[in-house]
């Protein structure tokens, strides 16, 4: 049972929906639950507040943390849905397993999400393109210096409003020196360390004038793997191509959804290794080529310029590109404008 303590006031009235920076304003409540002596204890939703944590807490030293990112939308009929929370739950379970952290029961996870979003749904206006970004996280809290698996954890869920922003096409560099993930590593887990480790190569690329890196595989540096913190996808002629899942690829919910929508739109879907030499060749043969990142935050992020081994190539980004149709269909499904054939929308 989740206990609930309502906040006496709401910060929503002070929030400027027309001009805000994403990720700074939490909603009024937070879900919290602690793991101690082998059990998740006292799940509760309470007014949002800062946490106190021991300076010895193991997450601060050894990076035993995982997180998720998903969204709640208001549909055109006014109802609020969470997009594919069960799929996010499954991925969270895999991340927890890889990081030796205790599993969370699906019922508790779904209950926590549903109750919290019911309480915070008034933060999603019905007249603006605003969704609620939901960030579940689990951190190791046992206060102890010493490298071992923590016996204590904190599970939290916070929410923050997000505009349905229309990302500008980006310039990217195919990275052949640094790596994000190696086979057998933690690339498929949404664990904190993966992101801190990506900052340095990304800053180097930014100094060279690119906004993001396209990661290549650690072994050969010949195959493209991900676009920054998004999955990478390619439309080549009538094919939709993306790297197959492996221990180095994050199993993106947007990736999976776009692949299904692509199939339904008649594209030939291929999940396989993609050598960057194949991309160069396709450009040289003047094939129709679109490249984009796919992820919950931006949905799709079009690539306008891809830098490969010293040469710039320019994928197709005009308004009639397939990737925009894929994105539009995904948004229509979430908004209740197109039929939800695969039961992706979880009504709260
Ligand atoms: C979260 C994430 C993605 C995208 O996953 P979604 O479920 O679509 O948001 C892709 N790659 C990395 C590295 C990620 O962390």
PDB file of C-alpha atoms and ligand atoms in Angstrom, residues 69 88 91 180 190 195 226 228-231 250-255 294-296, ligand 1:
ATOM      1  CA  UNK A  69      12.814   8.140 -18.488  1.00  0.00           C
ATOM      2  CA  UNK A  88      10.221   0.744 -19.375  1.00  0.00           C
ATOM      3  CA  UNK A  91      14.288  -2.436 -19.089  1.00  0.00           C
ATOM      4  CA  UNK A 180      30.521   4.421 -25.077  1.00  0.00           C
ATOM      5  CA  UNK A 190      20.478   2.755 -18.064  1.00  0.00           C
ATOM      6  CA  UNK A 195      26.363   9.191 -19.157  1.00  0.00           C
ATOM      7  CA  UNK A 226      24.094   4.900 -31.014  1.00  0.00           C
ATOM      8  CA  UNK A 228      24.776  10.282 -28.308  1.00  0.00           C
ATOM      9  CA  UNK A 229      22.152   9.173 -25.799  1.00  0.00           C
ATOM     10  CA  UNK A 230      19.661   8.149 -28.458  1.00  0.00           C
ATOM     11  CA  UNK A 231      19.290   5.105 -30.677  1.00  0.00           C
ATOM     12  CA  UNK A 250      20.198   0.484 -25.156  1.00  0.00           C
ATOM     13  CA  UNK A 251      16.841  -1.148 -25.901  1.00  0.00           C
ATOM     14  CA  UNK A 252      15.016   2.114 -26.588  1.00  0.00           C
ATOM     15  CA  UNK A 253      11.235   2.240 -26.305  1.00  0.00           C
ATOM     16  CA  UNK A 254      11.151   4.927 -29.001  1.00  0.00           C
ATOM     17  CA  UNK A 255      13.339   2.720 -31.222  1.00  0.00           C
ATOM     18  CA  UNK A 294      15.367   8.221 -31.487  1.00  0.00           C
ATOM     19  CA  UNK A 295      14.614   8.648 -27.777  1.00  0.00           C
ATOM     20  CA  UNK A 296      11.901   9.606 -25.307  1.00  0.00           C
TER      21      UNK A 296
HETATM   22  C1  LIG B   1      17.422   6.226 -22.825  1.00  0.00           C
HETATM   23  C2  LIG B   1      18.356   5.964 -23.957  1.00  0.00           C
HETATM   24  C3  LIG B   1      17.930   5.748 -25.276  1.00  0.00           C
HETATM   25  C4  LIG B   1      16.496   5.917 -25.708  1.00  0.00           C
HETATM   26  O1  LIG B   1      15.594   5.101 -25.044  1.00  0.00           O
HETATM   27  P1  LIG B   1      14.062   5.496 -25.006  1.00  0.00           P
HETATM   28  O2  LIG B   1      13.431   4.383 -24.247  1.00  0.00           O
HETATM   29  O3  LIG B   1      13.585   5.566 -26.406  1.00  0.00           O
HETATM   30  O4  LIG B   1      13.981   6.807 -24.330  1.00  0.00           O
HETATM   31  C5  LIG B   1      18.859   5.420 -26.243  1.00  0.00           C
HETATM   32  N1  LIG B   1      20.170   5.314 -25.947  1.00  0.00           N
HETATM   33  C6  LIG B   1      20.629   5.541 -24.696  1.00  0.00           C
HETATM   34  C7  LIG B   1      22.073   5.420 -24.437  1.00  0.00           C
HETATM   35  C8  LIG B   1      19.737   5.875 -23.676  1.00  0.00           C
HETATM   36  O5  LIG B   1      20.191   6.121 -22.447  1.00  0.00           O
END
